[in-house]
mmCIF file of C-alpha atoms and ligand atoms in Angstrom:
data_model
loop_
_atom_site.group_PDB
_atom_site.id
_atom_site.type_symbol
_atom_site.label_atom_id
_atom_site.label_comp_id
_atom_site.label_asym_id
_atom_site.label_seq_id
_atom_site.Cartn_x
_atom_site.Cartn_y
_atom_site.Cartn_z
ATOM 1 C CA MET A 92 17.360 -10.933 0.801
ATOM 2 C CA ASN A 93 14.439 -8.665 0.059
ATOM 3 C CA ILE A 94 10.922 -9.876 0.215
ATOM 4 C CA VAL A 95 7.826 -8.775 -1.968
ATOM 5 C CA GLY A 96 4.474 -10.535 -1.976
ATOM 6 C CA ALA A 97 1.415 -8.241 -2.522
ATOM 7 C CA ARG A 98 1.055 -5.164 -4.722
ATOM 8 C CA PRO A 99 1.990 -2.424 -2.398
ATOM 9 C CA ASN A 100 5.147 -4.273 -1.497
ATOM 10 C CA MET A 101 6.589 -3.753 -4.998
ATOM 11 C CA VAL A 102 6.083 0.103 -4.613
ATOM 12 C CA LYS A 103 8.100 0.070 -1.391
ATOM 13 C CA MET A 104 10.746 -2.329 -2.476
ATOM 14 C CA ALA A 105 11.739 -0.833 -5.807
ATOM 15 C CA PRO A 106 13.517 2.247 -4.396
ATOM 16 C CA LEU A 107 15.242 -0.010 -1.817
ATOM 17 C CA MET A 108 16.737 -2.363 -4.536
ATOM 18 C CA ARG A 109 17.803 0.735 -6.435
ATOM 19 C CA ALA A 110 19.568 2.213 -3.523
ATOM 20 C CA MET A 111 21.195 -1.206 -2.512
ATOM 21 C CA LYS A 112 22.672 -1.561 -6.066
ATOM 22 C CA GLN A 113 24.558 1.628 -5.581
ATOM 23 C CA ILE A 114 26.541 0.083 -2.831
ATOM 24 C CA PRO A 115 29.206 -2.339 -4.024
ATOM 25 C CA GLU A 116 29.470 -4.334 -0.779
ATOM 26 C CA LEU A 117 25.749 -5.200 -0.954
ATOM 27 C CA ASP A 118 24.410 -7.988 -3.101
ATOM 28 C CA PRO A 119 20.636 -7.671 -2.916
ATOM 29 C CA VAL A 120 18.505 -10.715 -3.767
ATOM 30 C CA LEU A 121 14.731 -10.504 -4.481
ATOM 31 C CA VAL A 122 12.224 -12.961 -3.471
ATOM 32 C CA HIS A 123 8.724 -12.741 -4.717
ATOM 33 C CA THR A 124 6.407 -14.968 -2.643
ATOM 34 C CA GLY A 125 3.731 -14.981 -5.327
ATOM 35 C CA GLN A 126 0.970 -13.782 -2.941
ATOM 36 C CA HIS A 127 -0.174 -11.623 -5.800
ATOM 37 C CA TYR A 128 0.305 -13.183 -9.222
ATOM 38 C CA ASP A 129 -2.008 -11.671 -11.950
ATOM 39 C CA TYR A 130 -0.300 -9.415 -14.432
ATOM 40 C CA LEU A 131 -2.127 -6.312 -13.167
ATOM 41 C CA MET A 132 -1.413 -7.184 -9.490
ATOM 42 C CA SER A 133 2.139 -8.039 -9.868
ATOM 43 C CA GLN A 134 4.206 -7.949 -13.106
ATOM 44 C CA VAL A 135 3.071 -4.625 -14.250
ATOM 45 C CA PHE A 136 4.395 -3.141 -11.049
ATOM 46 C CA PHE A 137 7.779 -4.619 -11.669
ATOM 47 C CA GLU A 138 7.811 -3.199 -15.207
ATOM 48 C CA GLN A 139 6.723 0.329 -14.251
ATOM 49 C CA LEU A 140 8.988 0.572 -11.210
ATOM 50 C CA GLY A 141 11.947 -0.725 -13.039
ATOM 51 C CA MET A 142 12.455 -3.492 -10.686
ATOM 52 C CA PRO A 143 14.621 -6.529 -11.720
ATOM 53 C CA ALA A 144 12.886 -9.960 -12.084
ATOM 54 C CA PRO A 145 12.977 -11.708 -8.745
ATOM 55 C CA ASN A 146 15.616 -14.299 -8.175
ATOM 56 C CA TYR A 147 13.100 -16.501 -6.546
ATOM 57 C CA ASN A 148 9.391 -16.702 -7.243
ATOM 58 C CA LEU A 149 7.756 -18.953 -4.512
ATOM 59 C CA GLU A 150 4.344 -19.029 -6.409
ATOM 60 C CA VAL A 151 2.384 -19.384 -3.153
ATOM 61 C CA GLY A 152 -0.758 -17.917 -4.709
ATOM 62 C CA SER A 153 -4.172 -17.336 -3.076
ATOM 63 C CA GLY A 154 -5.655 -19.213 -0.257
ATOM 64 C CA SER A 155 -6.913 -18.799 3.279
ATOM 65 C CA GLN A 156 -4.940 -16.574 5.630
ATOM 66 C CA HIS A 157 -3.436 -19.730 7.201
ATOM 67 C CA ASP A 158 -2.722 -21.620 4.039
ATOM 68 C CA GLN A 159 -1.112 -18.665 2.408
ATOM 69 C CA THR A 160 1.030 -17.807 5.494
ATOM 70 C CA ALA A 161 1.951 -21.501 6.097
ATOM 71 C CA GLU A 162 2.974 -22.189 2.519
ATOM 72 C CA THR A 163 5.137 -18.957 2.325
ATOM 73 C CA ILE A 164 6.856 -20.085 5.628
ATOM 74 C CA LYS A 165 7.568 -23.571 4.185
ATOM 75 C CA ARG A 166 8.744 -22.272 0.755
ATOM 76 C CA PHE A 167 10.725 -19.347 2.020
ATOM 77 C CA GLY A 168 12.276 -21.609 4.837
ATOM 78 C CA GLU A 169 13.724 -23.719 1.966
ATOM 79 C CA VAL A 170 15.262 -20.831 0.252
ATOM 80 C CA VAL A 171 16.856 -19.389 3.394
ATOM 81 C CA GLN A 172 18.295 -22.789 4.549
ATOM 82 C CA LYS A 173 19.889 -23.033 1.067
ATOM 83 C CA ASP A 174 21.216 -19.553 0.693
ATOM 84 C CA ARG A 175 21.677 -18.310 4.339
ATOM 85 C CA PRO A 176 21.430 -14.496 3.556
ATOM 86 C CA ASP A 177 23.048 -12.132 5.920
ATOM 87 C CA MET A 178 19.766 -10.249 6.462
ATOM 88 C CA VAL A 179 16.219 -10.431 5.376
ATOM 89 C CA VAL A 180 14.418 -7.243 4.539
ATOM 90 C CA VAL A 181 10.517 -7.163 4.740
ATOM 91 C CA VAL A 182 8.096 -4.158 4.018
ATOM 92 C CA GLY A 183 4.577 -3.502 4.973
ATOM 93 C CA ASP A 184 2.103 -5.684 6.810
ATOM 94 C CA VAL A 185 0.857 -8.385 4.395
ATOM 95 C CA ASN A 186 0.874 -12.158 5.003
ATOM 96 C CA SER A 187 4.185 -12.481 3.124
ATOM 97 C CA THR A 188 5.814 -9.991 5.543
ATOM 98 C CA ILE A 189 5.115 -11.926 8.706
ATOM 99 C CA ALA A 190 5.655 -15.315 7.099
ATOM 100 C CA CYS A 191 9.221 -14.497 5.888
ATOM 101 C CA SER A 192 9.927 -12.592 9.122
ATOM 102 C CA LEU A 193 9.223 -15.743 11.146
ATOM 103 C CA VAL A 194 11.563 -17.782 9.026
ATOM 104 C CA ALA A 195 14.378 -15.095 9.323
ATOM 105 C CA ALA A 196 13.960 -14.896 13.212
ATOM 106 C CA LYS A 197 13.956 -18.612 13.671
ATOM 107 C CA GLU A 198 17.003 -19.018 11.475
ATOM 108 C CA ARG A 199 18.687 -16.362 13.445
ATOM 109 C CA ILE A 200 19.017 -14.098 10.377
ATOM 110 C CA SER A 201 19.080 -10.405 11.029
ATOM 111 C CA LEU A 202 15.569 -9.033 10.243
ATOM 112 C CA ALA A 203 14.852 -5.388 9.017
ATOM 113 C CA HIS A 204 11.224 -4.185 8.945
ATOM 114 C CA VAL A 205 10.551 -1.154 6.707
ATOM 115 C CA GLU A 206 7.249 0.724 7.744
ATOM 116 C CA ALA A 207 7.542 -0.498 11.250
ATOM 117 C CA GLY A 208 5.385 0.828 14.207
ATOM 118 C CA LEU A 209 2.119 1.547 12.494
ATOM 119 C CA ARG A 210 -0.871 0.487 14.674
ATOM 120 C CA SER A 211 -4.599 0.745 13.926
ATOM 121 C CA GLY A 212 -5.396 -0.698 17.337
ATOM 122 C CA ASP A 213 -7.776 -2.994 15.615
ATOM 123 C CA ARG A 214 -6.775 -6.695 16.004
ATOM 124 C CA THR A 215 -9.631 -7.823 13.766
ATOM 125 C CA MET A 216 -7.585 -6.788 10.877
ATOM 126 C CA PRO A 217 -5.096 -9.411 9.755
ATOM 127 C CA GLU A 218 -2.536 -6.626 8.942
ATOM 128 C CA GLU A 219 -2.578 -5.462 12.418
ATOM 129 C CA ILE A 220 -1.547 -8.957 13.654
ATOM 130 C CA ASN A 221 1.169 -9.126 11.034
ATOM 131 C CA ARG A 222 2.447 -5.608 12.122
ATOM 132 C CA LEU A 223 2.627 -6.531 15.790
ATOM 133 C CA LEU A 224 4.398 -9.721 15.297
ATOM 134 C CA THR A 225 6.780 -8.590 12.653
ATOM 135 C CA ASP A 226 7.850 -5.638 14.867
ATOM 136 C CA SER A 227 8.328 -7.864 17.794
ATOM 137 C CA ILE A 228 11.023 -9.970 16.166
ATOM 138 C CA SER A 229 12.751 -7.399 14.014
ATOM 139 C CA ASP A 230 16.392 -6.179 14.649
ATOM 140 C CA LEU A 231 16.093 -3.043 12.730
ATOM 141 C CA LEU A 232 12.810 -1.188 12.547
ATOM 142 C CA PHE A 233 12.316 1.700 10.066
ATOM 143 C CA THR A 234 9.489 4.023 10.763
ATOM 144 C CA THR A 235 7.520 6.361 8.439
ATOM 145 C CA GLU A 236 5.842 8.726 10.827
ATOM 146 C CA GLU A 237 6.159 9.928 14.451
ATOM 147 C CA SER A 238 3.197 7.731 15.553
ATOM 148 C CA GLY A 239 5.346 4.637 14.753
ATOM 149 C CA ASN A 240 8.156 5.898 16.978
ATOM 150 C CA ALA A 241 5.764 6.454 19.855
ATOM 151 C CA ASN A 242 4.019 2.951 19.333
ATOM 152 C CA LEU A 243 7.245 1.125 19.437
ATOM 153 C CA ARG A 244 8.552 3.046 22.484
ATOM 154 C CA ARG A 245 5.238 2.150 24.143
ATOM 155 C CA GLU A 246 5.674 -1.461 23.386
ATOM 156 C CA GLY A 247 9.218 -1.461 24.872
ATOM 157 C CA VAL A 248 11.244 -1.838 21.697
ATOM 158 C CA PRO A 249 14.822 -0.573 22.446
ATOM 159 C CA ALA A 250 15.335 2.859 20.961
ATOM 160 C CA LYS A 251 18.596 1.793 19.420
ATOM 161 C CA LYS A 252 16.683 -0.587 16.999
ATOM 162 C CA VAL A 253 14.338 2.104 15.680
ATOM 163 C CA PHE A 254 15.151 4.449 12.832
ATOM 164 C CA PHE A 255 12.775 7.307 11.773
ATOM 165 C CA VAL A 256 13.555 7.383 8.067
ATOM 166 C CA GLY A 257 10.335 8.705 6.440
ATOM 167 C CA ASN A 258 8.067 7.075 3.844
ATOM 168 C CA ILE A 259 9.509 4.718 1.106
ATOM 169 C CA MET A 260 6.271 4.638 -0.754
ATOM 170 C CA ILE A 261 6.711 8.516 -1.363
ATOM 171 C CA ASP A 262 10.128 7.740 -2.959
ATOM 172 C CA SER A 263 8.420 5.836 -5.653
ATOM 173 C CA LEU A 264 5.820 8.539 -5.994
ATOM 174 C CA VAL A 265 8.275 11.315 -6.421
ATOM 175 C CA GLN A 266 10.113 9.264 -8.930
ATOM 176 C CA SER A 267 6.978 8.387 -10.966
ATOM 177 C CA ILE A 268 4.600 11.244 -10.720
ATOM 178 C CA LYS A 269 5.727 13.038 -13.823
ATOM 179 C CA THR A 270 5.246 10.031 -15.994
ATOM 180 C CA ALA A 271 2.061 9.241 -14.239
ATOM 181 C CA ARG A 272 0.594 12.448 -15.219
ATOM 182 C CA GLU A 273 0.987 11.442 -18.745
ATOM 183 C CA SER A 274 -0.435 8.049 -18.204
ATOM 184 C CA GLU A 275 -2.306 6.371 -20.854
ATOM 185 C CA LEU A 276 -5.411 5.925 -18.737
ATOM 186 C CA ALA A 277 -5.799 9.521 -17.793
ATOM 187 C CA ALA A 278 -5.427 10.480 -21.387
ATOM 188 C CA LYS A 279 -8.017 7.894 -22.552
ATOM 189 C CA LEU A 280 -10.559 8.864 -20.053
ATOM 190 C CA ALA A 281 -10.040 12.636 -20.835
ATOM 191 C CA LEU A 282 -11.685 13.649 -17.685
ATOM 192 C CA GLN A 283 -11.633 17.261 -16.363
ATOM 193 C CA ARG A 284 -9.134 17.902 -13.542
ATOM 194 C CA ARG A 285 -10.961 17.932 -10.229
ATOM 195 C CA GLY A 286 -14.006 16.765 -12.160
ATOM 196 C CA TYR A 287 -14.241 13.164 -11.082
ATOM 197 C CA GLY A 288 -13.667 10.904 -8.053
ATOM 198 C CA VAL A 289 -11.867 7.664 -7.510
ATOM 199 C CA LEU A 290 -13.016 4.734 -5.379
ATOM 200 C CA THR A 291 -10.985 1.656 -4.149
ATOM 201 C CA LEU A 292 -12.404 -0.995 -1.728
ATOM 202 C CA HIS A 293 -10.729 -4.287 -0.825
ATOM 203 C CA ARG A 294 -10.637 -4.827 2.978
ATOM 204 C CA PRO A 295 -12.525 -7.896 4.088
ATOM 205 C CA ALA A 296 -14.432 -5.847 6.648
ATOM 206 C CA ASN A 297 -15.981 -3.746 3.899
ATOM 207 C CA VAL A 298 -16.434 -6.209 0.974
ATOM 208 C CA ASP A 299 -16.827 -9.637 2.329
ATOM 209 C CA ASP A 300 -20.252 -8.944 3.904
ATOM 210 C CA VAL A 301 -22.732 -8.397 1.041
ATOM 211 C CA ASP A 302 -24.992 -6.035 3.040
ATOM 212 C CA LYS A 303 -22.038 -3.836 3.956
ATOM 213 C CA LEU A 304 -20.723 -3.752 0.392
ATOM 214 C CA ARG A 305 -24.162 -2.890 -1.044
ATOM 215 C CA ALA A 306 -24.587 -0.110 1.475
ATOM 216 C CA VAL A 307 -21.288 1.410 0.805
ATOM 217 C CA LEU A 308 -21.662 1.105 -2.997
ATOM 218 C CA SER A 309 -25.148 2.693 -2.857
ATOM 219 C CA ALA A 310 -23.675 5.773 -0.863
ATOM 220 C CA VAL A 311 -21.077 6.105 -3.532
ATOM 221 C CA SER A 312 -23.806 6.005 -6.144
ATOM 222 C CA GLU A 313 -25.392 8.930 -4.547
ATOM 223 C CA ILE A 314 -22.098 10.839 -4.548
ATOM 224 C CA ALA A 315 -21.792 9.809 -8.332
ATOM 225 C CA ARG A 316 -24.832 11.750 -9.111
ATOM 226 C CA GLU A 317 -22.617 14.730 -8.887
ATOM 227 C CA LEU A 318 -19.630 13.554 -10.672
ATOM 228 C CA PRO A 319 -18.287 10.416 -12.393
ATOM 229 C CA VAL A 320 -16.432 8.017 -9.972
ATOM 230 C CA LEU A 321 -13.711 5.679 -11.310
ATOM 231 C CA PHE A 322 -13.677 2.374 -9.558
ATOM 232 C CA PRO A 323 -10.522 0.186 -10.265
ATOM 233 C CA VAL A 324 -11.634 -3.193 -8.800
ATOM 234 C CA HIS A 325 -9.501 -5.377 -6.710
ATOM 235 C CA PRO A 326 -9.996 -9.161 -7.616
ATOM 236 C CA ARG A 327 -11.348 -9.861 -4.158
ATOM 237 C CA THR A 328 -14.024 -7.111 -4.576
ATOM 238 C CA GLN A 329 -14.667 -8.193 -8.183
ATOM 239 C CA ALA A 330 -15.485 -11.572 -6.881
ATOM 240 C CA ARG A 331 -17.786 -10.305 -4.173
ATOM 241 C CA ILE A 332 -19.665 -7.954 -6.504
ATOM 242 C CA ALA A 333 -20.255 -10.852 -8.946
ATOM 243 C CA ALA A 334 -21.437 -13.159 -6.338
ATOM 244 C CA ALA A 335 -23.789 -10.610 -4.905
ATOM 245 C CA GLY A 336 -25.173 -9.781 -8.280
ATOM 246 C CA ILE A 337 -24.668 -6.034 -7.734
ATOM 247 C CA GLU A 338 -25.486 -4.454 -11.111
ATOM 248 C CA ASP A 339 -26.115 -0.694 -10.701
ATOM 249 C CA MET A 340 -22.717 0.335 -11.928
ATOM 250 C CA GLN A 341 -21.371 0.823 -15.368
ATOM 251 C CA SER A 342 -18.290 -0.909 -16.644
ATOM 252 C CA TRP A 343 -15.825 1.277 -18.609
ATOM 253 C CA ASP A 344 -14.941 -0.419 -22.033
ATOM 254 C CA GLY A 345 -11.351 0.670 -21.882
ATOM 255 C CA LYS A 346 -11.622 2.566 -25.121
ATOM 256 C CA HIS A 347 -14.096 5.505 -25.127
ATOM 257 C CA THR A 348 -13.933 8.562 -23.003
ATOM 258 C CA ILE A 349 -16.249 8.390 -20.144
ATOM 259 C CA GLN A 350 -19.592 10.233 -20.800
ATOM 260 C CA GLY A 351 -21.667 10.997 -17.829
ATOM 261 C CA LYS A 352 -21.852 10.413 -14.065
ATOM 262 C CA GLY A 353 -22.236 7.275 -12.064
ATOM 263 C CA ILE A 354 -19.742 4.734 -10.881
ATOM 264 C CA TRP A 355 -17.435 3.403 -13.556
ATOM 265 C CA MET A 356 -15.827 0.090 -12.846
ATOM 266 C CA MET A 357 -12.619 -1.102 -14.447
ATOM 267 C CA GLY A 358 -10.001 -3.811 -13.811
ATOM 268 C CA PRO A 359 -7.127 -3.186 -11.339
ATOM 269 C CA ALA A 360 -5.149 -0.008 -12.349
ATOM 270 C CA SER A 361 -1.380 -0.232 -12.976
ATOM 271 C CA TYR A 362 0.840 1.907 -10.610
ATOM 272 C CA LEU A 363 1.226 4.761 -13.035
ATOM 273 C CA ASP A 364 -2.336 4.768 -14.176
ATOM 274 C CA PHE A 365 -3.585 4.831 -10.585
ATOM 275 C CA LEU A 366 -1.346 7.699 -9.591
ATOM 276 C CA GLY A 367 -2.259 9.571 -12.729
ATOM 277 C CA ILE A 368 -5.992 9.301 -11.999
ATOM 278 C CA VAL A 369 -5.663 10.168 -8.324
ATOM 279 C CA ASP A 370 -3.463 13.250 -9.033
ATOM 280 C CA GLY A 371 -6.504 14.851 -11.103
ATOM 281 C CA ALA A 372 -9.341 13.692 -8.900
ATOM 282 C CA ALA A 373 -11.507 15.818 -6.759
ATOM 283 C CA LEU A 374 -11.672 13.254 -4.043
ATOM 284 C CA VAL A 375 -10.647 9.655 -3.358
ATOM 285 C CA ILE A 376 -12.780 7.211 -1.333
ATOM 286 C CA THR A 377 -10.768 4.367 -0.070
ATOM 287 C CA ASP A 378 -10.132 1.589 2.593
ATOM 288 C CA SER A 379 -6.559 1.281 1.574
ATOM 289 C CA GLY A 380 -3.495 2.304 3.695
ATOM 290 C CA GLY A 381 -1.080 3.345 0.918
ATOM 291 C CA ILE A 382 -3.710 5.539 -0.689
ATOM 292 C CA GLN A 383 -4.207 7.559 2.342
ATOM 293 C CA GLU A 384 -0.463 8.306 2.114
ATOM 294 C CA GLU A 385 -0.285 9.008 -1.574
ATOM 295 C CA SER A 386 -3.160 11.331 -1.595
ATOM 296 C CA THR A 387 -1.749 13.286 1.351
ATOM 297 C CA PHE A 388 1.417 13.889 -0.682
ATOM 298 C CA MET A 389 -0.561 14.872 -3.686
ATOM 299 C CA GLY A 390 -2.928 17.150 -1.779
ATOM 300 C CA VAL A 391 -6.023 15.306 -3.017
ATOM 301 C CA PRO A 392 -8.814 15.006 -0.271
ATOM 302 C CA CYS A 393 -9.165 11.449 0.760
ATOM 303 C CA LEU A 394 -12.181 9.916 2.627
ATOM 304 C CA THR A 395 -11.093 6.791 4.395
ATOM 305 C CA PHE A 396 -14.006 4.296 4.808
ATOM 306 C CA ARG A 397 -12.834 2.658 7.879
ATOM 307 C CA ASP A 398 -13.219 3.137 11.760
ATOM 308 C CA ASN A 399 -9.526 3.536 12.317
ATOM 309 C CA THR A 400 -6.182 4.258 10.630
ATOM 310 C CA GLU A 401 -2.684 3.095 11.443
ATOM 311 C CA ARG A 402 -1.477 6.289 9.533
ATOM 312 C CA PRO A 403 -2.601 9.203 11.673
ATOM 313 C CA ALA A 404 0.018 11.612 10.146
ATOM 314 C CA THR A 405 -2.201 11.579 6.986
ATOM 315 C CA ILE A 406 -4.909 13.199 9.218
ATOM 316 C CA GLU A 407 -2.644 15.444 11.251
ATOM 317 C CA TYR A 408 -0.685 16.813 8.300
ATOM 318 C CA GLY A 409 -2.450 15.690 5.191
ATOM 319 C CA THR A 410 -5.787 15.571 3.416
ATOM 320 C CA ASN A 411 -7.215 12.286 4.950
ATOM 321 C CA ILE A 412 -10.465 12.321 6.678
ATOM 322 C CA LEU A 413 -11.444 9.151 8.643
ATOM 323 C CA VAL A 414 -15.136 8.932 7.937
ATOM 324 C CA GLY A 415 -15.922 5.773 9.698
ATOM 325 C CA THR A 416 -18.059 2.923 8.059
ATOM 326 C CA ASP A 417 -21.455 4.582 8.191
ATOM 327 C CA PRO A 418 -22.535 5.330 4.720
ATOM 328 C CA ALA A 419 -24.397 8.500 5.925
ATOM 329 C CA ALA A 420 -21.068 9.943 7.188
ATOM 330 C CA LEU A 421 -19.481 9.233 3.898
ATOM 331 C CA LEU A 422 -22.082 11.270 2.190
ATOM 332 C CA TYR A 423 -21.878 14.053 4.504
ATOM 333 C CA HIS A 424 -18.081 14.350 4.161
ATOM 334 C CA ALA A 425 -18.159 13.864 0.419
ATOM 335 C CA ALA A 426 -20.565 16.789 0.055
ATOM 336 C CA GLU A 427 -18.294 19.024 2.203
ATOM 337 C CA VAL A 428 -15.331 18.143 0.042
ATOM 338 C CA LEU A 429 -17.135 18.642 -3.176
ATOM 339 C CA ARG A 430 -18.441 22.041 -1.990
ATOM 340 C CA GLN A 431 -14.816 23.067 -1.360
ATOM 341 C CA VAL A 432 -13.604 21.760 -4.670
ATOM 342 C CA LYS A 433 -16.341 23.742 -6.545
ATOM 343 C CA SER A 434 -15.395 26.900 -4.754
ATOM 344 C CA GLY A 435 -11.855 26.490 -6.424
ATOM 345 C CA ARG A 436 -10.074 26.280 -3.029
ATOM 346 C CA GLU A 437 -7.299 23.773 -2.893
ATOM 347 C CA SER A 438 -7.351 21.791 0.304
ATOM 348 C CA SER A 439 -4.689 22.979 2.736
ATOM 349 C CA HIS A 440 -2.195 20.310 3.677
ATOM 350 C CA LYS A 441 1.366 19.709 4.762
ATOM 351 C CA ILE A 442 3.617 16.920 3.957
ATOM 352 C CA PRO A 443 4.593 14.786 6.915
ATOM 353 C CA PRO A 444 8.334 15.065 7.976
ATOM 354 C CA LEU A 445 10.883 13.005 5.840
ATOM 355 C CA TRP A 446 8.361 12.103 3.225
ATOM 356 C CA ASP A 447 10.862 13.639 0.680
ATOM 357 C CA GLY A 448 11.728 10.945 -1.693
ATOM 358 C CA HIS A 449 15.008 10.085 0.112
ATOM 359 C CA ALA A 450 13.790 7.381 2.542
ATOM 360 C CA ALA A 451 15.612 4.530 0.685
ATOM 361 C CA GLU A 452 18.969 6.215 0.735
ATOM 362 C CA ARG A 453 18.542 6.492 4.564
ATOM 363 C CA ILE A 454 17.501 2.931 5.062
ATOM 364 C CA VAL A 455 20.184 1.447 2.993
ATOM 365 C CA GLY A 456 22.681 3.635 4.785
ATOM 366 C CA HIS A 457 21.563 2.112 8.190
ATOM 367 C CA LEU A 458 21.511 -1.537 6.732
ATOM 368 C CA HIS A 459 25.104 -1.176 5.223
ATOM 369 C CA HIS A 460 26.354 0.196 8.660
ATOM 370 C CA TYR A 461 24.603 -2.639 10.522
ATOM 371 C CA LEU A 462 25.899 -5.452 8.122
ATOM 372 C CA HIS A 463 29.408 -3.871 8.314
ATOM 373 C CA GLU A 464 29.392 -3.878 12.181
ATOM 374 C CA HIS A 465 28.029 -7.394 12.354
ATOM 375 C CA SER A 466 30.292 -8.907 9.993
ATOM 376 C CA GLU A 467 33.388 -7.648 11.912
ATOM 377 C CA SER A 468 32.030 -8.961 15.280
HETATM 378 C C1 UD1 B 289 -3.385 -8.129 0.567
HETATM 379 C C2 UD1 B 289 -2.896 -7.728 1.861
HETATM 380 C C3 UD1 B 289 -3.493 -6.290 2.227
HETATM 381 C C4 UD1 B 289 -3.006 -5.381 1.151
HETATM 382 C C5 UD1 B 289 -3.482 -5.942 -0.301
HETATM 383 C C6 UD1 B 289 -3.048 -5.139 -1.400
HETATM 384 C C7 UD1 B 289 -2.852 -9.432 3.622
HETATM 385 C C8 UD1 B 289 -3.546 -10.051 4.707
HETATM 386 N N1 UD1 B 289 -3.511 -8.527 3.001
HETATM 387 O O1 UD1 B 289 -4.853 -8.167 0.599
HETATM 388 O O2 UD1 B 289 -2.930 -5.800 3.428
HETATM 389 O O3 UD1 B 289 -3.639 -4.099 1.266
HETATM 390 O O4 UD1 B 289 -2.962 -7.276 -0.432
HETATM 391 O O5 UD1 B 289 -3.821 -5.353 -2.541
HETATM 392 O O6 UD1 B 289 -1.796 -9.886 3.233
HETATM 393 N N2 UD1 B 289 -6.451 -12.323 -6.189
HETATM 394 C C9 UD1 B 289 -6.379 -12.423 -7.629
HETATM 395 N N3 UD1 B 289 -5.220 -12.168 -8.211
HETATM 396 C C10 UD1 B 289 -3.937 -11.905 -7.566
HETATM 397 C C11 UD1 B 289 -4.083 -11.638 -6.076
HETATM 398 C C12 UD1 B 289 -5.246 -11.984 -5.469
HETATM 399 O O7 UD1 B 289 -7.225 -12.762 -8.219
HETATM 400 O O8 UD1 B 289 -2.913 -11.487 -8.132
HETATM 401 C C13 UD1 B 289 -7.657 -12.671 -5.445
HETATM 402 C C14 UD1 B 289 -7.744 -13.983 -4.983
HETATM 403 O O9 UD1 B 289 -9.011 -14.498 -5.236
HETATM 404 C C15 UD1 B 289 -7.476 -13.826 -3.491
HETATM 405 C C16 UD1 B 289 -8.070 -12.463 -3.215
HETATM 406 O O10 UD1 B 289 -7.739 -11.710 -4.386
HETATM 407 O O11 UD1 B 289 -8.042 -14.890 -2.645
HETATM 408 C C17 UD1 B 289 -7.310 -11.763 -2.057
HETATM 409 O O12 UD1 B 289 -5.872 -11.709 -2.209
HETATM 410 P P1 UD1 B 289 -4.933 -11.881 -0.873
HETATM 411 O O13 UD1 B 289 -3.513 -11.694 -1.302
HETATM 412 O O14 UD1 B 289 -5.298 -12.901 0.021
HETATM 413 O O15 UD1 B 289 -5.383 -10.542 -0.095
HETATM 414 P P2 UD1 B 289 -5.743 -8.976 -0.544
HETATM 415 O O16 UD1 B 289 -7.104 -8.732 -0.312
HETATM 416 O O17 UD1 B 289 -5.116 -8.781 -1.911
#
C-alpha cells in the first residue's frame, strides 16, 4: 500500500508504482491522503507522471498540523484495518508520511520509508520531526545520499535495515526532462535561456511572518532589476501575500510573453512546466527540499534561502548554495552567480552517487525480496 499526500510525494511515487507493476507477485495499491487537493497541487501531477488514479482518496484536506495528522491517522487506520496490506510504503517527510507510518507500525504491518535518513538538525521544522519519527519505526529505510546513511548509523538504526538506493525524484526527472523542455509554459514565456530567474517560497519560517516575507521579496526585487524572476506561488504563500497586502510584484496573465524585469507571479506550476522553466534559468532561489536536488541534477545554480539543509549532497556535489536567511547574503550570492552566468561559464557540478534514474528498480527489488522472505517465514 503506497501513500501519497502532498505534491512532492507524487513525483517520488510515480516511478515506484511503475516498477512495482513490472513484478507479477506485487499488487500495488495507491492511497492519496488528500493533504493536497487543488488541481494544480495534485491531479495535474498524476496526469503528467502517468500515475493511476488512487484506489483510496482519504480527502483529509488542509488544517492545523495536528488536525491534518490526526485526521489522516483516523482515516488511514480504517483502510488498513479493512484491507490488511502486507506492507506500507511512505515517501518524503510530510504530515501524511508520519501519519500513515504510525498506523502501519501500530498495526504491525511492515513499513518502508523512501528518502530516509535526511536530517536538517532543525526541530522547528515540522518535516524534521516527521523524518525522525518515521525513520525510527520503519523496517526498511531507503536512503538517497551518503549523509542519510551516516545519520541513521549515528541514531543506531541497524545496518541491515538501511539500503542506499539513490534518489527516486531523479528517476522522474530523467523520465520527464525531454518533455519538460518542450513544455507549454516555457514556450509561452519565450524567455531567453539563462536570461531569467525562478523563485519559490513556501516554508512557514519564511512566509508566515509578514516582516520576513516582505524582507525576502524586497531582496528578490533587487535581484529582479537585473533579470525577470518567475515566481510560481504556493497557495500558502499566496494567502500570506494577499493578507499582507504586498503589491510590488507583477502578475503574469498566462497569455503574453513576459516583457521586462521584475518579479512575475503566477499560480502553482505543474511538474513539467516547473522543470521546463528551471532547466533554462540562470538561477533558482528557493526554500524547497526537492528543488535543491532537481537543480543539482540539471546543473542550474540554486540559492537556498534557509539556515540549514537536510540535503548536503546538493552542496558537496551540486550547484546548491546555502545562503541563510539574511536578505543581504541572498543579494551577495545572487550577484556572484549572475556574474558567472554572464561570463558564459556553466557552473561546475557533479551528480551525487546513484542519482541515475534507476532508484525505483533498486527499491522495488529490495521490497520484493523482503516480502518474499517474510511470506515464507
Ligand atoms: C507540505 C509539506 C512540505 C512540502 C510541501 C510541498 C508538511 C508539514 N509540509 O507543505 O514539507 O514541502 O507540502 O508543497 O506536510 N493548500 C491549498 N491547496 C492545496 C493544498 C494546500 O490551497 O491543494 C493551502 C491550504 O491553505 C493549506 C496550505 O496550503 O493550509 C498549506 O498546505 P499544507 O499541506 O498544510 O502544507 P504545505 O505548506 O503545502
